[in-house]
Amino acid sequence: MGIVLNQSFKNTLVLFLGFAIGGINTLFLYTKFLHEDYYGLIVFLLSAANIILPLLVFGMQHTVIKFFSLYQTKKEQDEFLMSTLIVPLLIIIPLAFLGMMTYETIANWLSQKNGIIKPYSYLIFLAAIFMGYFEVFYSWAKIRMQSVFGNFIKEIFARICATVLLIGVYVDVLSNEEFIYAMVIVYFVRMLIMIGYALSIYRPALILKFPKNFKEILSYSFYIILAGSAATILLEIDKFMIPQLKQIAQVAYYSVGIYIASVVAIPSRAMQQIINPITAKELNANNLSEVESLYKKSSINLLVAGGLLFLLINLNVKDLYLIIDKPEFSVGVLIVLLISIAELYKLALGTNGAILVNSKYYKMFFYFSILMAVSVIVLNRWLIEVLGIDGAALATLIVVLVFSTVKIVYIKSKMGMQPFTKKTIVVLIVIAVLFLGFNFWNFSFHPIVNILLKTTIVSVVYGILVLKLNISRDMQEVYTKYIK
């Protein structure tokens, strides 16, 4: 776990910094500097772009990680990498022409409930291209075990730019409308930076020839693109569907709650950047004992780290909304709890997704993802009508709990490995006891003081329990080496 822990630690620092900047943007600058409708609009546009992203790049960001370690010579590697740039163009160019011919129809459909969407509809396609090629070149860096800089650009660059642009709106340098266009330009610049970095690490020769196993690559990519689209639908469809059923300002309220809850996922996002290519490499070498070891270690380590974040978020969420000082946004308290439970369960899965995607059973990832996407769309349609934006969060939680459990059972039945140990039960008990014990313990000071006090107390108690109960060997080593 050496390189995993090293780069995971660096990626975690980057993610925390990114989330801190994003938190300032999401909780304060967006809510106070940008009109609610335009806040909802930018969230909608970027969510829609994420939904079509896997289609435009044909899943090549995952294909790079899956297949690169199979090629032994530089010529083979160069052929493969160049093909990952050409294939998306074969999708993007025809879709661009089709989109131009049917633009009016598509724009009218997207803006049925909220007319503000129509003039900006085409930005969805452009943003998706910029995001897609960023991910492809980021995968080029990952296969060279260089994930930190790309993570920095992905998590921090766009957020810093958003901060600057929001301040520009506040001082009347930019209008709300100009802010929307400027954010899309930011994603274009982010893509260019990633291209430059990837090529600085490794510059392939310009070989316009598809690899010998191109049919296998296309078959894998076809399933992954559909699975990736379905997985993205699970993450983004709520923010896409809310404007179709409710006023677009509701997306802004929902997004704040989602952002707060998503902090729980930071450890997973940090570790996955480096552990995915390692899992793919070990599976390609049929080293199943190492795959199982990574599976169990990642599960307990992520659960321990995510458990603390789950507690700190949910025990302080009411004070956090008081600091935001926008009563209409405080409807997100229940959303935070529901989504953070879903994120915590996903952390407990460890490398489950990486194993499924990079093994010979990758087609099942496609089927699971399709079923998840269909389920979440149906549940969203029903629950948003009944419960409003809380219904969207509940739909996500139900789908995550059901299908994550199914994936654990499937890998156990096919590969004889599962992520849980007795210590998993111990850490879940610790999280539950602390949540119930501190949930009703409220201080009567200023919200910032309340958050600092409760965060300090909960962190100390949680840390002591994790160390004393010897829940994670890796956590013990980190404590002994860097803290003690």
XYZ file of C-alpha atoms in Angstrom:
484
model
C 0.000 0.000 0.000
C 3.097 2.291 -0.028
C 2.514 4.171 -3.277
C -1.222 4.027 -2.634
C -0.919 5.657 0.783
C 1.658 8.174 -0.447
C -0.361 9.471 -3.391
C -3.664 8.992 -1.550
C -2.348 11.240 1.227
C -1.287 13.912 -1.277
C -4.544 13.576 -3.181
C -6.474 13.845 0.075
C -4.724 17.124 0.889
C -5.553 18.392 -2.593
C -9.166 17.300 -2.235
C -9.553 18.898 1.175
C -8.123 22.139 -0.167
C -10.402 21.873 -3.198
C -13.414 21.198 -1.024
C -12.501 24.085 1.259
C -12.395 26.469 -1.702
C -15.497 24.864 -3.169
C -17.197 25.128 0.198
C -16.592 28.860 0.327
C -17.951 29.138 -3.205
C -20.953 26.868 -2.708
C -22.019 27.917 0.762
C -21.291 31.634 0.640
C -20.238 33.166 -2.693
C -22.750 31.408 -4.946
C -25.559 31.908 -2.446
C -24.813 35.613 -1.915
C -23.245 36.875 -5.163
C -25.143 34.962 -7.864
C -28.888 35.034 -8.443
C -30.533 31.762 -7.377
C -31.778 31.052 -10.892
C -28.293 31.397 -12.379
C -26.829 29.303 -9.563
C -29.333 26.600 -10.431
C -28.582 27.100 -14.134
C -24.808 26.538 -13.885
C -25.376 23.435 -11.746
C -27.861 22.127 -14.314
C -25.569 22.785 -17.295
C -22.547 21.087 -15.707
C -24.639 18.128 -14.513
C -26.076 17.663 -18.003
C -22.531 17.848 -19.438
C -21.387 15.146 -17.029
C -24.266 12.917 -18.098
C -23.290 12.958 -21.791
C -19.516 12.997 -21.134
C -19.052 9.169 -21.222
C -20.778 8.998 -24.610
C -18.663 11.741 -26.212
C -15.313 10.188 -25.241
C -16.628 6.621 -25.638
C -15.408 5.614 -22.175
C -11.770 6.096 -23.210
C -10.730 7.432 -19.793
C -11.487 3.970 -18.335
C -10.174 2.082 -21.364
C -6.731 3.683 -20.946
C -6.430 2.338 -17.401
C -7.810 -1.101 -18.270
C -5.619 -1.889 -21.304
C -2.400 0.146 -21.121
C -0.502 -2.322 -18.908
C -1.135 -5.081 -21.476
C 1.127 -3.423 -24.089
C 4.834 -4.147 -23.788
C 6.535 -2.114 -26.535
C 6.540 1.654 -26.970
C 5.052 1.304 -30.454
C 2.094 -0.690 -29.122
C 1.584 1.800 -26.302
C 1.703 4.748 -28.696
C -0.797 3.139 -31.065
C -3.147 2.552 -28.170
C -2.869 6.049 -26.690
C -3.391 7.781 -30.025
C -6.477 5.644 -30.667
C -7.959 6.911 -27.376
C -7.868 10.423 -28.872
C -9.200 9.516 -32.304
C -12.181 7.370 -31.288
C -13.969 10.196 -29.383
C -13.766 12.402 -32.503
C -15.689 9.743 -34.421
C -18.517 10.290 -31.921
C -18.237 14.038 -31.320
C -18.208 15.222 -34.946
C -21.397 13.407 -36.094
C -23.201 14.371 -32.883
C -22.198 17.999 -33.390
C -23.822 18.041 -36.845
C -26.906 16.246 -35.524
C -27.123 18.686 -32.618
C -26.996 21.702 -34.931
C -29.862 20.335 -37.011
C -32.064 19.525 -34.007
C -30.905 22.277 -31.645
C -34.229 24.109 -31.425
C -36.113 20.932 -30.522
C -33.586 19.940 -27.864
C -33.403 23.448 -26.358
C -37.206 23.708 -26.172
C -37.431 20.331 -24.432
C -34.785 21.237 -21.850
C -36.436 24.587 -21.068
C -40.098 23.522 -20.825
C -40.324 24.367 -17.117
C -37.577 27.001 -16.952
C -37.110 29.253 -19.995
C -33.770 30.546 -18.676
C -32.138 27.295 -19.851
C -32.788 27.682 -23.595
C -30.145 30.277 -24.619
C -27.423 28.275 -22.865
C -28.347 24.737 -23.982
C -25.474 24.405 -26.475
C -22.953 24.990 -23.675
C -23.773 21.520 -22.362
C -22.158 19.915 -25.423
C -19.062 22.129 -25.318
C -18.531 21.618 -21.582
C -18.891 17.848 -22.009
C -16.140 17.809 -24.680
C -13.786 19.841 -22.481
C -14.490 17.637 -19.441
C -14.210 14.435 -21.474
C -10.808 15.110 -23.008
C -9.576 16.329 -19.622
C -10.434 12.889 -18.192
C -8.747 11.044 -21.076
C -5.469 12.932 -20.641
C -5.769 12.619 -16.873
C -5.861 8.844 -17.383
C -2.622 9.165 -19.365
C -1.053 10.625 -16.227
C -2.588 8.006 -13.918
C -1.095 5.070 -15.821
C 2.312 6.668 -15.189
C 1.385 6.726 -11.475
C 1.264 10.531 -11.572
C -2.163 11.438 -10.237
C -1.514 14.376 -7.905
C -1.100 17.267 -10.373
C -4.124 16.200 -12.396
C -6.110 15.953 -9.198
C -4.953 19.456 -8.292
C -6.119 20.858 -11.632
C -9.382 18.948 -11.438
C -10.299 19.820 -7.874
C -8.722 23.227 -7.261
C -8.160 25.086 -10.533
C -11.817 25.369 -11.583
C -12.877 26.288 -8.059
C -10.308 29.064 -7.733
C -11.431 30.391 -11.100
C -15.046 30.238 -9.916
C -14.079 32.232 -6.825
C -12.487 34.937 -8.954
C -15.451 35.036 -11.340
C -17.979 35.215 -8.488
C -16.096 38.151 -7.012
C -16.221 39.663 -10.495
C -20.006 39.337 -10.417
C -20.117 40.927 -6.965
C -18.106 43.986 -8.055
C -20.117 44.271 -11.285
C -17.230 43.386 -13.593
C -19.279 40.401 -14.806
C -23.022 39.950 -15.167
C -24.819 36.764 -14.128
C -25.085 35.823 -17.804
C -21.377 36.414 -18.498
C -20.476 34.269 -15.492
C -22.102 31.242 -17.150
C -19.995 31.644 -20.323
C -16.842 32.316 -18.318
C -17.231 29.061 -16.364
C -17.370 27.036 -19.574
C -14.169 28.770 -20.737
C -12.562 27.726 -17.433
C -13.210 24.067 -18.273
C -11.630 24.609 -21.699
C -8.482 26.073 -20.125
C -8.413 23.244 -17.567
C -8.406 20.732 -20.439
C -5.484 22.502 -22.145
C -3.430 22.438 -18.938
C -4.071 18.698 -18.505
C -3.077 18.025 -22.114
C 0.200 19.886 -21.609
C 0.989 18.012 -18.386
C 0.157 14.574 -19.800
C 2.381 15.181 -22.819
C 5.197 16.403 -20.580
C 5.135 13.036 -18.773
C 4.957 10.940 -21.898
C 4.689 12.069 -25.506
C 3.556 9.234 -27.796
C 4.611 9.097 -31.420
C 1.929 10.152 -33.888
C 0.849 6.710 -35.097
C -2.531 6.718 -36.810
C -3.093 2.999 -36.490
C -5.455 1.105 -34.231
C -4.024 -1.596 -31.917
C -4.316 -5.286 -32.838
C -6.876 -5.890 -30.080
C -8.998 -2.928 -31.209
C -12.178 -5.015 -31.372
C -11.686 -6.014 -27.747
C -11.099 -2.362 -26.850
C -14.278 -1.286 -28.642
C -16.280 -4.036 -26.961
C -15.001 -3.022 -23.536
C -15.492 0.675 -24.257
C -19.036 0.095 -25.488
C -20.026 -1.516 -22.216
C -18.098 1.000 -20.137
C -19.537 3.983 -21.955
C -23.057 2.746 -21.227
C -22.100 1.785 -17.693
C -20.315 5.113 -17.223
C -23.327 6.985 -18.518
C -25.573 5.040 -16.181
C -23.233 5.655 -13.223
C -23.125 9.359 -14.031
C -26.909 9.396 -14.264
C -26.990 8.107 -10.695
C -24.834 11.048 -9.598
C -26.253 13.819 -11.752
C -29.806 12.932 -12.792
C -31.382 14.486 -9.705
C -29.907 17.888 -10.553
C -31.029 17.366 -14.160
C -34.576 16.278 -13.296
C -35.397 18.833 -10.595
C -35.652 21.723 -13.147
C -37.968 19.532 -15.234
C -40.348 19.183 -12.248
C -39.665 22.176 -9.990
C -38.383 25.740 -10.235
C -34.696 25.931 -11.135
C -33.864 27.702 -7.839
C -34.603 24.368 -6.113
C -31.475 22.982 -7.787
C -29.419 25.601 -5.947
C -30.881 24.574 -2.568
C -30.366 20.900 -3.366
C -26.799 21.401 -4.607
C -25.697 23.025 -1.353
C -26.909 19.992 0.604
C -25.288 17.600 -1.868
C -21.997 19.481 -1.691
C -21.895 19.362 2.095
C -22.620 15.616 2.093
C -20.083 14.899 -0.647
C -17.251 15.823 1.731
C -17.681 12.296 3.124
C -16.488 10.914 -0.233
C -13.127 12.753 -0.160
C -11.065 9.732 1.045
C -12.462 7.525 -1.722
C -11.870 10.088 -4.437
C -8.291 10.510 -3.241
C -7.495 6.805 -3.094
C -9.272 5.819 -6.312
C -6.987 8.061 -8.397
C -4.039 5.754 -7.727
C -5.601 2.459 -6.645
C -7.651 1.955 -9.844
C -4.625 1.543 -12.163
C -2.928 -0.673 -9.543
C -6.015 -2.901 -9.305
C -6.150 -3.129 -13.103
C -2.476 -4.073 -13.251
C -2.830 -6.811 -10.596
C -5.932 -8.225 -12.296
C -4.146 -8.287 -15.649
C -1.342 -10.239 -13.928
C -3.946 -12.515 -12.261
C -2.527 -11.619 -8.840
C -5.808 -12.148 -6.991
C -4.282 -12.326 -3.513
C -3.006 -8.752 -3.877
C -6.361 -7.651 -5.297
C -8.140 -9.110 -2.262
C -5.656 -7.477 0.106
C -6.255 -4.070 -1.515
C -10.014 -4.745 -1.384
C -10.056 -5.281 2.383
C -7.491 -2.618 3.269
C -9.171 0.055 1.166
C -12.572 -0.798 2.667
C -11.581 -0.410 6.314
C -9.307 2.603 5.706
C -11.948 4.459 3.718
C -14.652 3.600 6.245
C -12.549 4.902 9.141
C -11.681 8.152 7.354
C -15.190 8.626 5.967
C -16.767 7.807 9.315
C -15.109 10.796 10.937
C -16.210 13.089 8.107
C -19.755 11.682 8.326
C -19.884 12.571 12.023
C -18.401 16.043 11.640
C -20.731 16.929 8.775
C -23.995 15.716 10.271
C -23.329 16.799 13.846
C -22.532 20.354 12.697
C -24.904 20.754 9.752
C -27.512 22.903 11.523
C -24.869 25.360 12.732
C -23.393 25.399 9.236
C -26.722 26.468 7.735
C -26.986 29.184 10.390
C -23.636 30.546 9.177
C -24.870 30.537 5.572
C -27.717 32.732 6.844
C -30.064 31.935 3.954
C -33.195 30.300 5.444
C -34.387 29.006 2.062
C -31.220 26.890 1.749
C -31.677 25.203 5.161
C -34.179 22.769 3.626
C -31.099 20.681 2.838
C -30.483 19.303 6.354
C -32.217 15.987 5.621
C -30.567 15.851 2.185
C -27.153 16.011 3.855
C -27.968 13.068 6.135
C -29.416 10.856 3.387
C -26.623 11.476 0.875
C -23.845 11.161 3.473
C -25.197 7.737 4.499
C -25.074 6.703 0.835
C -21.505 8.009 0.510
C -20.416 6.204 3.681
C -21.738 2.902 2.361
C -19.910 3.435 -0.934
C -16.697 3.998 1.032
C -17.157 0.633 2.734
C -17.074 -1.035 -0.692
C -13.375 -0.150 -1.095
C -12.075 -1.162 -4.519
C -15.295 -2.998 -5.429
C -15.918 -0.830 -8.500
C -12.308 -1.029 -9.685
C -12.374 -4.832 -9.420
C -15.631 -5.133 -11.327
C -14.639 -2.701 -14.099
C -11.170 -4.157 -14.671
C -11.981 -7.868 -14.354
C -13.397 -10.256 -16.946
C -16.796 -9.609 -15.377
C -16.822 -5.981 -16.500
C -20.019 -6.533 -18.512
C -21.899 -7.017 -15.236
C -20.837 -3.507 -14.235
C -22.742 -2.371 -17.300
C -25.874 -4.302 -16.356
C -25.747 -3.135 -12.746
C -25.239 0.461 -13.843
C -28.132 0.358 -16.300
C -30.454 -1.053 -13.641
C -29.273 1.597 -11.169
C -29.869 4.373 -13.694
C -33.357 3.160 -14.553
C -34.197 2.732 -10.874
C -33.003 6.182 -9.863
C -34.874 7.850 -12.737
C -38.118 6.077 -11.801
C -37.678 6.810 -8.097
C -36.747 10.438 -8.772
C -39.796 10.940 -10.942
C -42.023 9.622 -8.166
C -40.303 10.892 -5.017
C -39.537 14.426 -6.273
C -43.248 14.869 -6.980
C -44.154 13.535 -3.516
C -41.335 14.839 -1.280
C -39.707 17.590 -3.361
C -35.912 17.757 -3.321
C -35.779 15.468 -0.242
C -37.256 12.810 -2.514
C -34.293 13.103 -4.881
C -31.884 12.408 -2.012
C -33.985 9.473 -0.784
C -34.033 7.980 -4.293
C -30.228 8.109 -4.425
C -29.890 6.479 -0.996
C -32.236 3.605 -1.834
C -30.480 2.827 -5.119
C -26.990 2.977 -3.568
C -27.901 0.685 -0.672
C -29.590 -1.930 -2.859
C -27.169 -2.113 -5.767
C -23.974 -1.737 -3.741
C -25.038 -4.775 -1.739
C -25.772 -6.688 -4.954
C -22.272 -5.882 -6.293
C -20.627 -7.111 -3.082
C -22.537 -10.386 -3.302
C -21.702 -10.777 -7.004
C -17.926 -10.362 -6.574
C -18.030 -12.734 -3.605
C -19.803 -15.377 -5.684
C -17.507 -14.992 -8.723
C -14.097 -14.228 -7.205
C -14.440 -15.456 -3.619
C -13.568 -12.115 -2.027
C -15.490 -9.496 -0.063
C -14.348 -6.286 1.643
C -15.619 -6.705 5.191
C -13.995 -7.997 8.374
C -14.999 -8.044 12.050
C -13.404 -4.609 12.355
C -15.961 -3.259 9.881
C -18.682 -3.982 12.444
C -16.598 -2.343 15.180
C -16.095 0.923 13.280
C -19.789 1.075 12.317
C -20.727 0.692 15.992
C -18.306 3.486 16.912
C -19.815 5.789 14.262
C -23.401 5.003 15.324
C -22.727 5.474 19.046
C -20.957 8.799 18.555
C -23.652 10.052 16.184
C -26.456 9.216 18.605
C -24.468 10.475 21.592
C -23.549 13.871 20.124
C -26.550 14.532 17.891
C -28.629 16.030 20.690
C -25.734 17.764 22.427
C -25.886 21.377 21.285
C -23.910 24.367 22.485
C -25.479 27.793 22.839
C -22.569 29.834 21.484
C -22.033 31.391 18.068
C -22.393 28.749 15.304
C -18.683 28.950 14.404
C -17.680 28.357 18.031
C -20.189 25.509 18.278
C -18.699 23.846 15.190
C -15.125 24.221 16.463
C -15.990 22.799 19.878
C -17.975 19.824 18.618
C -15.444 19.083 15.863
C -12.570 19.035 18.356
C -14.369 16.827 20.867
C -15.730 14.353 18.317
C -12.400 14.108 16.450
C -10.420 13.403 19.623
C -12.891 10.810 20.910
C -13.168 9.129 17.501
C -9.395 9.079 16.987
C -8.756 7.560 20.412
C -11.351 4.841 19.846
C -9.996 3.961 16.392
C -6.443 3.663 17.734
C -7.308 1.863 20.962
C -9.501 -0.675 19.167
C -6.734 -1.191 16.572
C -9.248 -0.955 13.744
C -6.822 -0.172 10.913
C -3.182 -1.259 10.702
C -2.450 1.456 8.124
C -3.949 4.117 10.394
C -1.804 2.822 13.258
C 1.308 3.086 11.090
C 0.448 6.631 10.009
C -0.133 7.614 13.650
C 3.125 6.026 14.816
C 5.243 7.466 12.005
C 3.834 10.969 11.553
C 1.783 11.938 14.592
C 3.020 10.123 17.701
